Amino acid sequence: MLPALRTRFPTIRKLWADSGYTGCWSPGLWRLLQLIVTVVKHSADVKGFVVLPRRWVVERSFGWLLRSRRLSRDFERRCDSSEAMILWSMTMLMTRRLAHRR
């Protein structure tokens, strides 16, 4: 998926990853793809709920997407139709916001 990201969106330079991706990727891959990767980790000494930097952007975007009824469950069988539904949902969201600002 990442090589396809680089060919489709060559201007993306920075990637934020969850702590689950800490040891999965080699630094050579990031150099090859010319990406700066920042892993957002939970701190071990803090207890309870803590807002992690940049993590809220992803969670907020997922919340917006899941307001669409078609995306609330995983109905799609193919990745391209799932991607089309995500793009359609974001298009609807953005057009509503643009129409609301008069």
Backbone atoms as SQL, in Angstrom:
CREATE TABLE atoms (id INTEGER PRIMARY KEY, chain TEXT, resi INTEGER, resn TEXT, atom TEXT, x REAL, y REAL, z REAL);
INSERT INTO atoms VALUES
  (1, 'A', 1, 'MET', 'N', 0.814, -1.186, 0.000),
  (2, 'A', 1, 'MET', 'CA', 0.000, 0.000, 0.000),
  (3, 'A', 1, 'MET', 'C', 0.865, 1.261, 0.000),
  (4, 'A', 2, 'LEU', 'N', 1.983, 1.238, 0.704),
  (5, 'A', 2, 'LEU', 'CA', 2.815, 2.441, 0.783),
  (6, 'A', 2, 'LEU', 'C', 3.460, 2.837, -0.546),
  (7, 'A', 3, 'PRO', 'N', 3.965, 1.893, -1.357),
  (8, 'A', 3, 'PRO', 'CA', 4.470, 2.320, -2.670),
  (9, 'A', 3, 'PRO', 'C', 3.376, 2.935, -3.543),
  (10, 'A', 4, 'ALA', 'N', 2.155, 2.424, -3.438),
  (11, 'A', 4, 'ALA', 'CA', 1.043, 3.016, -4.191),
  (12, 'A', 4, 'ALA', 'C', 0.728, 4.418, -3.673),
  (13, 'A', 5, 'LEU', 'N', 0.881, 4.625, -2.377),
  (14, 'A', 5, 'LEU', 'CA', 0.681, 5.951, -1.793),
  (15, 'A', 5, 'LEU', 'C', 1.681, 6.943, -2.371),
  (16, 'A', 6, 'ARG', 'N', 2.925, 6.533, -2.470),
  (17, 'A', 6, 'ARG', 'CA', 3.961, 7.432, -2.994),
  (18, 'A', 6, 'ARG', 'C', 3.728, 7.781, -4.453),
  (19, 'A', 7, 'THR', 'N', 3.254, 6.833, -5.254),
  (20, 'A', 7, 'THR', 'CA', 3.023, 7.140, -6.665),
  (21, 'A', 7, 'THR', 'C', 1.776, 7.992, -6.852),
  (22, 'A', 8, 'ARG', 'N', 0.749, 7.772, -6.036),
  (23, 'A', 8, 'ARG', 'CA', -0.497, 8.527, -6.190),
  (24, 'A', 8, 'ARG', 'C', -0.433, 9.899, -5.539),
  (25, 'A', 9, 'PHE', 'N', 0.238, 9.995, -4.388),
  (26, 'A', 9, 'PHE', 'CA', 0.357, 11.258, -3.660),
  (27, 'A', 9, 'PHE', 'C', 1.831, 11.539, -3.372),
  (28, 'A', 10, 'PRO', 'N', 2.572, 12.033, -4.337),
  (29, 'A', 10, 'PRO', 'CA', 4.014, 12.212, -4.138),
  (30, 'A', 10, 'PRO', 'C', 4.368, 13.335, -3.168),
  (31, 'A', 11, 'THR', 'N', 3.428, 14.202, -2.813),
  (32, 'A', 11, 'THR', 'CA', 3.739, 15.314, -1.912),
  (33, 'A', 11, 'THR', 'C', 3.685, 14.933, -0.445),
  (34, 'A', 12, 'ILE', 'N', 3.153, 13.754, -0.120),
  (35, 'A', 12, 'ILE', 'CA', 3.103, 13.327, 1.278),
  (36, 'A', 12, 'ILE', 'C', 4.518, 12.999, 1.732),
  (37, 'A', 13, 'ARG', 'N', 4.922, 13.620, 2.831),
  (38, 'A', 13, 'ARG', 'CA', 6.274, 13.432, 3.351),
  (39, 'A', 13, 'ARG', 'C', 6.309, 12.820, 4.737),
  (40, 'A', 14, 'LYS', 'N', 5.236, 13.006, 5.529),
  (41, 'A', 14, 'LYS', 'CA', 5.245, 12.559, 6.921),
  (42, 'A', 14, 'LYS', 'C', 4.115, 11.575, 7.151),
  (43, 'A', 15, 'LEU', 'N', 4.408, 10.551, 7.956),
  (44, 'A', 15, 'LEU', 'CA', 3.435, 9.508, 8.253),
  (45, 'A', 15, 'LEU', 'C', 3.422, 9.288, 9.758),
  (46, 'A', 16, 'TRP', 'N', 2.228, 9.321, 10.353),
  (47, 'A', 16, 'TRP', 'CA', 2.083, 9.009, 11.772),
  (48, 'A', 16, 'TRP', 'C', 1.577, 7.584, 11.889),
  (49, 'A', 17, 'ALA', 'N', 2.183, 6.830, 12.784),
  (50, 'A', 17, 'ALA', 'CA', 1.820, 5.428, 12.942),
  (51, 'A', 17, 'ALA', 'C', 1.463, 5.150, 14.397),
  (52, 'A', 18, 'ASP', 'N', 0.649, 4.147, 14.593),
  (53, 'A', 18, 'ASP', 'CA', 0.264, 3.689, 15.920),
  (54, 'A', 18, 'ASP', 'C', 1.438, 2.944, 16.547),
  (55, 'A', 19, 'SER', 'N', 1.389, 2.755, 17.847),
  (56, 'A', 19, 'SER', 'CA', 2.492, 2.070, 18.526),
  (57, 'A', 19, 'SER', 'C', 2.609, 0.599, 18.107),
  (58, 'A', 20, 'GLY', 'N', 1.590, 0.064, 17.473),
  (59, 'A', 20, 'GLY', 'CA', 1.665, -1.307, 16.973),
  (60, 'A', 20, 'GLY', 'C', 2.641, -1.467, 15.821),
  (61, 'A', 21, 'TYR', 'N', 3.018, -0.375, 15.194),
  (62, 'A', 21, 'TYR', 'CA', 3.938, -0.424, 14.058),
  (63, 'A', 21, 'TYR', 'C', 5.372, -0.097, 14.459),
  (64, 'A', 22, 'THR', 'N', 5.700, -0.218, 15.738),
  (65, 'A', 22, 'THR', 'CA', 7.015, 0.182, 16.228),
  (66, 'A', 22, 'THR', 'C', 8.142, -0.605, 15.577),
  (67, 'A', 23, 'GLY', 'N', 8.105, -1.922, 15.583),
  (68, 'A', 23, 'GLY', 'CA', 9.222, -2.707, 15.062),
  (69, 'A', 23, 'GLY', 'C', 8.942, -3.409, 13.759),
  (70, 'A', 24, 'CYS', 'N', 7.829, -3.107, 13.112),
  (71, 'A', 24, 'CYS', 'CA', 7.433, -3.856, 11.909),
  (72, 'A', 24, 'CYS', 'C', 8.209, -3.473, 10.661),
  (73, 'A', 25, 'TRP', 'N', 8.613, -2.246, 10.551),
  (74, 'A', 25, 'TRP', 'CA', 9.178, -1.768, 9.298),
  (75, 'A', 25, 'TRP', 'C', 10.649, -1.443, 9.466),
  (76, 'A', 26, 'SER', 'N', 11.403, -1.695, 8.456),
  (77, 'A', 26, 'SER', 'CA', 12.826, -1.380, 8.496),
  (78, 'A', 26, 'SER', 'C', 13.041, 0.080, 8.112),
  (79, 'A', 27, 'PRO', 'N', 14.047, 0.732, 8.695),
  (80, 'A', 27, 'PRO', 'CA', 14.337, 2.126, 8.325),
  (81, 'A', 27, 'PRO', 'C', 14.704, 2.274, 6.848),
  (82, 'A', 28, 'GLY', 'N', 15.207, 1.205, 6.227),
  (83, 'A', 28, 'GLY', 'CA', 15.531, 1.273, 4.805),
  (84, 'A', 28, 'GLY', 'C', 14.306, 1.490, 3.938),
  (85, 'A', 29, 'LEU', 'N', 13.178, 0.931, 4.356),
  (86, 'A', 29, 'LEU', 'CA', 11.934, 1.126, 3.607),
  (87, 'A', 29, 'LEU', 'C', 11.518, 2.586, 3.636),
  (88, 'A', 30, 'TRP', 'N', 11.641, 3.219, 4.796),
  (89, 'A', 30, 'TRP', 'CA', 11.245, 4.623, 4.912),
  (90, 'A', 30, 'TRP', 'C', 12.160, 5.508, 4.070),
  (91, 'A', 31, 'ARG', 'N', 13.454, 5.176, 4.040),
  (92, 'A', 31, 'ARG', 'CA', 14.377, 5.947, 3.199),
  (93, 'A', 31, 'ARG', 'C', 14.058, 5.735, 1.723),
  (94, 'A', 32, 'LEU', 'N', 13.726, 4.509, 1.359),
  (95, 'A', 32, 'LEU', 'CA', 13.390, 4.208, -0.031),
  (96, 'A', 32, 'LEU', 'C', 12.139, 4.969, -0.465),
  (97, 'A', 33, 'LEU', 'N', 11.140, 5.017, 0.403),
  (98, 'A', 33, 'LEU', 'CA', 9.898, 5.715, 0.077),
  (99, 'A', 33, 'LEU', 'C', 9.965, 7.208, 0.374),
  (100, 'A', 34, 'GLN', 'N', 11.051, 7.674, 0.977),
  (101, 'A', 34, 'GLN', 'CA', 11.263, 9.076, 1.338),
  (102, 'A', 34, 'GLN', 'C', 10.146, 9.597, 2.235),
  (103, 'A', 35, 'LEU', 'N', 9.871, 8.839, 3.308),
  (104, 'A', 35, 'LEU', 'CA', 8.852, 9.219, 4.281),
  (105, 'A', 35, 'LEU', 'C', 9.486, 9.397, 5.654),
  (106, 'A', 36, 'ILE', 'N', 8.977, 10.369, 6.395),
  (107, 'A', 36, 'ILE', 'CA', 9.365, 10.543, 7.793),
  (108, 'A', 36, 'ILE', 'C', 8.263, 9.904, 8.622),
  (109, 'A', 37, 'VAL', 'N', 8.612, 8.918, 9.424),
  (110, 'A', 37, 'VAL', 'CA', 7.628, 8.173, 10.201),
  (111, 'A', 37, 'VAL', 'C', 7.761, 8.550, 11.670),
  (112, 'A', 38, 'THR', 'N', 6.635, 8.930, 12.278),
  (113, 'A', 38, 'THR', 'CA', 6.583, 9.228, 13.699),
  (114, 'A', 38, 'THR', 'C', 5.606, 8.267, 14.343),
  (115, 'A', 39, 'VAL', 'N', 6.086, 7.487, 15.297),
  (116, 'A', 39, 'VAL', 'CA', 5.236, 6.533, 16.003),
  (117, 'A', 39, 'VAL', 'C', 4.688, 7.218, 17.249),
  (118, 'A', 40, 'VAL', 'N', 3.356, 7.259, 17.369),
  (119, 'A', 40, 'VAL', 'CA', 2.703, 7.861, 18.527),
  (120, 'A', 40, 'VAL', 'C', 2.487, 6.767, 19.554),
  (121, 'A', 41, 'LYS', 'N', 3.149, 6.909, 20.705),
  (122, 'A', 41, 'LYS', 'CA', 3.098, 5.872, 21.736),
  (123, 'A', 41, 'LYS', 'C', 2.379, 6.371, 22.979),
  (124, 'A', 42, 'HIS', 'N', 1.787, 5.425, 23.704),
  (125, 'A', 42, 'HIS', 'CA', 1.239, 5.715, 25.025),
  (126, 'A', 42, 'HIS', 'C', 2.392, 5.784, 26.011),
  (127, 'A', 43, 'SER', 'N', 2.334, 6.722, 26.946),
  (128, 'A', 43, 'SER', 'CA', 3.383, 6.746, 27.964),
  (129, 'A', 43, 'SER', 'C', 2.987, 5.801, 29.098),
  (130, 'A', 44, 'ALA', 'N', 3.947, 5.058, 29.594),
  (131, 'A', 44, 'ALA', 'CA', 3.681, 4.017, 30.591),
  (132, 'A', 44, 'ALA', 'C', 3.374, 4.589, 31.970),
  (133, 'A', 45, 'ASP', 'N', 3.875, 5.780, 32.282),
  (134, 'A', 45, 'ASP', 'CA', 3.688, 6.324, 33.622),
  (135, 'A', 45, 'ASP', 'C', 2.355, 7.036, 33.818),
  (136, 'A', 46, 'VAL', 'N', 1.619, 7.319, 32.758),
  (137, 'A', 46, 'VAL', 'CA', 0.342, 8.032, 32.865),
  (138, 'A', 46, 'VAL', 'C', -0.791, 7.023, 32.909),
  (139, 'A', 47, 'LYS', 'N', -1.700, 7.192, 33.876),
  (140, 'A', 47, 'LYS', 'CA', -2.858, 6.311, 33.988),
  (141, 'A', 47, 'LYS', 'C', -4.114, 7.077, 33.595),
  (142, 'A', 48, 'GLY', 'N', -5.076, 6.357, 33.070),
  (143, 'A', 48, 'GLY', 'CA', -6.328, 6.982, 32.656),
  (144, 'A', 48, 'GLY', 'C', -6.270, 7.437, 31.210),
  (145, 'A', 49, 'PHE', 'N', -7.246, 8.236, 30.828),
  (146, 'A', 49, 'PHE', 'CA', -7.353, 8.706, 29.451),
  (147, 'A', 49, 'PHE', 'C', -6.454, 9.904, 29.228),
  (148, 'A', 50, 'VAL', 'N', -5.648, 9.831, 28.194),
  (149, 'A', 50, 'VAL', 'CA', -4.774, 10.932, 27.811),
  (150, 'A', 50, 'VAL', 'C', -4.893, 11.102, 26.300),
  (151, 'A', 51, 'VAL', 'N', -5.099, 12.347, 25.858),
  (152, 'A', 51, 'VAL', 'CA', -5.159, 12.620, 24.432),
  (153, 'A', 51, 'VAL', 'C', -3.745, 12.587, 23.879),
  (154, 'A', 52, 'LEU', 'N', -3.519, 11.712, 22.915),
  (155, 'A', 52, 'LEU', 'CA', -2.199, 11.584, 22.300),
  (156, 'A', 52, 'LEU', 'C', -2.092, 12.547, 21.127),
  (157, 'A', 53, 'PRO', 'N', -0.916, 13.126, 20.908),
  (158, 'A', 53, 'PRO', 'CA', -0.774, 14.071, 19.794),
  (159, 'A', 53, 'PRO', 'C', -0.984, 13.379, 18.452),
  (160, 'A', 54, 'ARG', 'N', -1.731, 14.029, 17.601),
  (161, 'A', 54, 'ARG', 'CA', -2.057, 13.574, 16.247),
  (162, 'A', 54, 'ARG', 'C', -2.966, 12.348, 16.193),
  (163, 'A', 55, 'ARG', 'N', -3.136, 11.659, 17.276),
  (164, 'A', 55, 'ARG', 'CA', -4.007, 10.481, 17.274),
  (165, 'A', 55, 'ARG', 'C', -5.471, 10.901, 17.157),
  (166, 'A', 56, 'TRP', 'N', -5.818, 12.047, 17.747),
  (167, 'A', 56, 'TRP', 'CA', -7.196, 12.506, 17.730),
  (168, 'A', 56, 'TRP', 'C', -7.650, 12.854, 16.320),
  (169, 'A', 57, 'VAL', 'N', -6.738, 13.220, 15.432),
  (170, 'A', 57, 'VAL', 'CA', -7.113, 13.551, 14.053),
  (171, 'A', 57, 'VAL', 'C', -7.670, 12.319, 13.357),
  (172, 'A', 58, 'VAL', 'N', -7.024, 11.185, 13.549),
  (173, 'A', 58, 'VAL', 'CA', -7.473, 9.936, 12.934),
  (174, 'A', 58, 'VAL', 'C', -8.794, 9.494, 13.540),
  (175, 'A', 59, 'GLU', 'N', -8.891, 9.536, 14.866),
  (176, 'A', 59, 'GLU', 'CA', -10.125, 9.114, 15.536),
  (177, 'A', 59, 'GLU', 'C', -11.299, 9.997, 15.134),
  (178, 'A', 60, 'ARG', 'N', -11.062, 11.301, 15.018),
  (179, 'A', 60, 'ARG', 'CA', -12.117, 12.224, 14.601),
  (180, 'A', 60, 'ARG', 'C', -12.570, 11.913, 13.178),
  (181, 'A', 61, 'SER', 'N', -11.611, 11.638, 12.293),
  (182, 'A', 61, 'SER', 'CA', -11.956, 11.335, 10.902),
  (183, 'A', 61, 'SER', 'C', -12.746, 10.036, 10.800),
  (184, 'A', 62, 'PHE', 'N', -12.354, 9.018, 11.587),
  (185, 'A', 62, 'PHE', 'CA', -13.128, 7.773, 11.606),
  (186, 'A', 62, 'PHE', 'C', -14.541, 8.019, 12.112),
  (187, 'A', 63, 'GLY', 'N', -14.690, 8.871, 13.104),
  (188, 'A', 63, 'GLY', 'CA', -16.015, 9.205, 13.619),
  (189, 'A', 63, 'GLY', 'C', -16.883, 9.857, 12.556),
  (190, 'A', 64, 'TRP', 'N', -16.301, 10.767, 11.774),
  (191, 'A', 64, 'TRP', 'CA', -17.046, 11.400, 10.693),
  (192, 'A', 64, 'TRP', 'C', -17.461, 10.380, 9.652),
  (193, 'A', 65, 'LEU', 'N', -16.548, 9.469, 9.307),
  (194, 'A', 65, 'LEU', 'CA', -16.858, 8.469, 8.288),
  (195, 'A', 65, 'LEU', 'C', -17.941, 7.501, 8.745),
  (196, 'A', 66, 'LEU', 'N', -17.905, 7.114, 10.004),
  (197, 'A', 66, 'LEU', 'CA', -18.859, 6.118, 10.499),
  (198, 'A', 66, 'LEU', 'C', -20.258, 6.683, 10.691),
  (199, 'A', 67, 'ARG', 'N', -20.420, 7.986, 10.509),
  (200, 'A', 67, 'ARG', 'CA', -21.767, 8.552, 10.528),
  (201, 'A', 67, 'ARG', 'C', -22.534, 8.177, 9.254),
  (202, 'A', 68, 'SER', 'N', -21.802, 7.777, 8.219),
  (203, 'A', 68, 'SER', 'CA', -22.445, 7.295, 6.995),
  (204, 'A', 68, 'SER', 'C', -22.949, 5.874, 7.239),
  (205, 'A', 69, 'ARG', 'N', -24.206, 5.646, 6.911),
  (206, 'A', 69, 'ARG', 'CA', -24.811, 4.343, 7.192),
  (207, 'A', 69, 'ARG', 'C', -24.106, 3.208, 6.455),
  (208, 'A', 70, 'ARG', 'N', -23.677, 3.456, 5.245),
  (209, 'A', 70, 'ARG', 'CA', -23.037, 2.410, 4.448),
  (210, 'A', 70, 'ARG', 'C', -21.683, 2.009, 5.020),
  (211, 'A', 71, 'LEU', 'N', -21.025, 2.928, 5.722),
  (212, 'A', 71, 'LEU', 'CA', -19.709, 2.635, 6.278),
  (213, 'A', 71, 'LEU', 'C', -19.757, 2.159, 7.723),
  (214, 'A', 72, 'SER', 'N', -20.959, 2.132, 8.314),
  (215, 'A', 72, 'SER', 'CA', -21.053, 1.711, 9.707),
  (216, 'A', 72, 'SER', 'C', -20.757, 0.222, 9.873),
  (217, 'A', 73, 'ARG', 'N', -20.942, -0.543, 8.815),
  (218, 'A', 73, 'ARG', 'CA', -20.577, -1.958, 8.787),
  (219, 'A', 73, 'ARG', 'C', -19.684, -2.189, 7.575),
  (220, 'A', 74, 'ASP', 'N', -19.003, -3.285, 7.552),
  (221, 'A', 74, 'ASP', 'CA', -18.112, -3.578, 6.441),
  (222, 'A', 74, 'ASP', 'C', -18.864, -4.398, 5.396),
  (223, 'A', 75, 'PHE', 'N', -19.665, -3.704, 4.570),
  (224, 'A', 75, 'PHE', 'CA', -20.475, -4.367, 3.562),
  (225, 'A', 75, 'PHE', 'C', -19.705, -4.666, 2.282),
  (226, 'A', 76, 'GLU', 'N', -18.676, -3.910, 2.012),
  (227, 'A', 76, 'GLU', 'CA', -17.994, -4.012, 0.722),
  (228, 'A', 76, 'GLU', 'C', -17.115, -5.254, 0.669),
  (229, 'A', 77, 'ARG', 'N', -17.089, -5.888, -0.504),
  (230, 'A', 77, 'ARG', 'CA', -16.262, -7.078, -0.699),
  (231, 'A', 77, 'ARG', 'C', -14.924, -6.743, -1.340),
  (232, 'A', 78, 'ARG', 'N', -14.897, -5.658, -2.080),
  (233, 'A', 78, 'ARG', 'CA', -13.677, -5.280, -2.788),
  (234, 'A', 78, 'ARG', 'C', -13.123, -3.978, -2.228),
  (235, 'A', 79, 'CYS', 'N', -11.815, -3.843, -2.274),
  (236, 'A', 79, 'CYS', 'CA', -11.160, -2.649, -1.724),
  (237, 'A', 79, 'CYS', 'C', -11.509, -1.394, -2.506),
  (238, 'A', 80, 'ASP', 'N', -11.646, -1.505, -3.829),
  (239, 'A', 80, 'ASP', 'CA', -11.934, -0.310, -4.617),
  (240, 'A', 80, 'ASP', 'C', -13.345, 0.214, -4.358),
  (241, 'A', 81, 'SER', 'N', -14.312, -0.672, -4.118),
  (242, 'A', 81, 'SER', 'CA', -15.655, -0.181, -3.787),
  (243, 'A', 81, 'SER', 'C', -15.688, 0.408, -2.380),
  (244, 'A', 82, 'SER', 'N', -14.892, -0.143, -1.470),
  (245, 'A', 82, 'SER', 'CA', -14.795, 0.427, -0.126),
  (246, 'A', 82, 'SER', 'C', -14.160, 1.815, -0.186),
  (247, 'A', 83, 'GLU', 'N', -13.120, 1.952, -0.991),
  (248, 'A', 83, 'GLU', 'CA', -12.480, 3.254, -1.159),
  (249, 'A', 83, 'GLU', 'C', -13.441, 4.259, -1.769),
  (250, 'A', 84, 'ALA', 'N', -14.248, 3.816, -2.726),
  (251, 'A', 84, 'ALA', 'CA', -15.230, 4.707, -3.346),
  (252, 'A', 84, 'ALA', 'C', -16.266, 5.184, -2.330),
  (253, 'A', 85, 'MET', 'N', -16.692, 4.301, -1.430),
  (254, 'A', 85, 'MET', 'CA', -17.657, 4.700, -0.401),
  (255, 'A', 85, 'MET', 'C', -17.052, 5.698, 0.585),
  (256, 'A', 86, 'ILE', 'N', -15.778, 5.522, 0.909),
  (257, 'A', 86, 'ILE', 'CA', -15.101, 6.469, 1.798),
  (258, 'A', 86, 'ILE', 'C', -14.977, 7.829, 1.123),
  (259, 'A', 87, 'LEU', 'N', -14.593, 7.835, -0.148),
  (260, 'A', 87, 'LEU', 'CA', -14.493, 9.100, -0.877),
  (261, 'A', 87, 'LEU', 'C', -15.853, 9.766, -1.008),
  (262, 'A', 88, 'TRP', 'N', -16.887, 9.000, -1.260),
  (263, 'A', 88, 'TRP', 'CA', -18.233, 9.544, -1.375),
  (264, 'A', 88, 'TRP', 'C', -18.682, 10.145, -0.042),
  (265, 'A', 89, 'SER', 'N', -18.402, 9.462, 1.045),
  (266, 'A', 89, 'SER', 'CA', -18.787, 9.956, 2.359),
  (267, 'A', 89, 'SER', 'C', -18.071, 11.267, 2.687),
  (268, 'A', 90, 'MET', 'N', -16.786, 11.331, 2.410),
  (269, 'A', 90, 'MET', 'CA', -16.041, 12.570, 2.670),
  (270, 'A', 90, 'MET', 'C', -16.485, 13.698, 1.740),
  (271, 'A', 91, 'THR', 'N', -16.841, 13.357, 0.501),
  (272, 'A', 91, 'THR', 'CA', -17.356, 14.369, -0.419),
  (273, 'A', 91, 'THR', 'C', -18.660, 14.953, 0.102),
  (274, 'A', 92, 'MET', 'N', -19.544, 14.104, 0.587),
  (275, 'A', 92, 'MET', 'CA', -20.804, 14.587, 1.153),
  (276, 'A', 92, 'MET', 'C', -20.556, 15.467, 2.377),
  (277, 'A', 93, 'LEU', 'N', -19.642, 15.050, 3.227),
  (278, 'A', 93, 'LEU', 'CA', -19.323, 15.820, 4.420),
  (279, 'A', 93, 'LEU', 'C', -18.774, 17.198, 4.056),
  (280, 'A', 94, 'MET', 'N', -17.838, 17.244, 3.131),
  (281, 'A', 94, 'MET', 'CA', -17.224, 18.514, 2.771),
  (282, 'A', 94, 'MET', 'C', -18.189, 19.433, 2.016),
  (283, 'A', 95, 'THR', 'N', -19.041, 18.881, 1.162),
  (284, 'A', 95, 'THR', 'CA', -20.003, 19.747, 0.465),
  (285, 'A', 95, 'THR', 'C', -21.028, 20.320, 1.427),
  (286, 'A', 96, 'ARG', 'N', -21.427, 19.552, 2.426),
  (287, 'A', 96, 'ARG', 'CA', -22.339, 20.104, 3.443),
  (288, 'A', 96, 'ARG', 'C', -21.677, 21.235, 4.207),
  (289, 'A', 97, 'ARG', 'N', -20.412, 21.072, 4.534),
  (290, 'A', 97, 'ARG', 'CA', -19.708, 22.136, 5.258),
  (291, 'A', 97, 'ARG', 'C', -19.527, 23.376, 4.407),
  (292, 'A', 98, 'LEU', 'N', -19.213, 23.185, 3.124),
  (293, 'A', 98, 'LEU', 'CA', -19.046, 24.340, 2.244),
  (294, 'A', 98, 'LEU', 'C', -20.369, 25.045, 1.997),
  (295, 'A', 99, 'ALA', 'N', -21.458, 24.288, 1.884),
  (296, 'A', 99, 'ALA', 'CA', -22.764, 24.887, 1.662),
  (297, 'A', 99, 'ALA', 'C', -23.245, 25.607, 2.916),
  (298, 'A', 100, 'HIS', 'N', -22.834, 25.155, 4.067),
  (299, 'A', 100, 'HIS', 'CA', -23.263, 25.773, 5.325),
  (300, 'A', 100, 'HIS', 'C', -22.633, 27.144, 5.510),
  (301, 'A', 101, 'ARG', 'N', -21.410, 27.348, 5.010),
  (302, 'A', 101, 'ARG', 'CA', -20.728, 28.641, 5.102),
  (303, 'A', 101, 'ARG', 'C', -21.182, 29.528, 3.972),
  (304, 'A', 102, 'ARG', 'N', -22.010, 30.471, 4.265),
  (305, 'A', 102, 'ARG', 'CA', -22.486, 31.370, 3.196),
  (306, 'A', 102, 'ARG', 'C', -21.835, 32.714, 3.294);
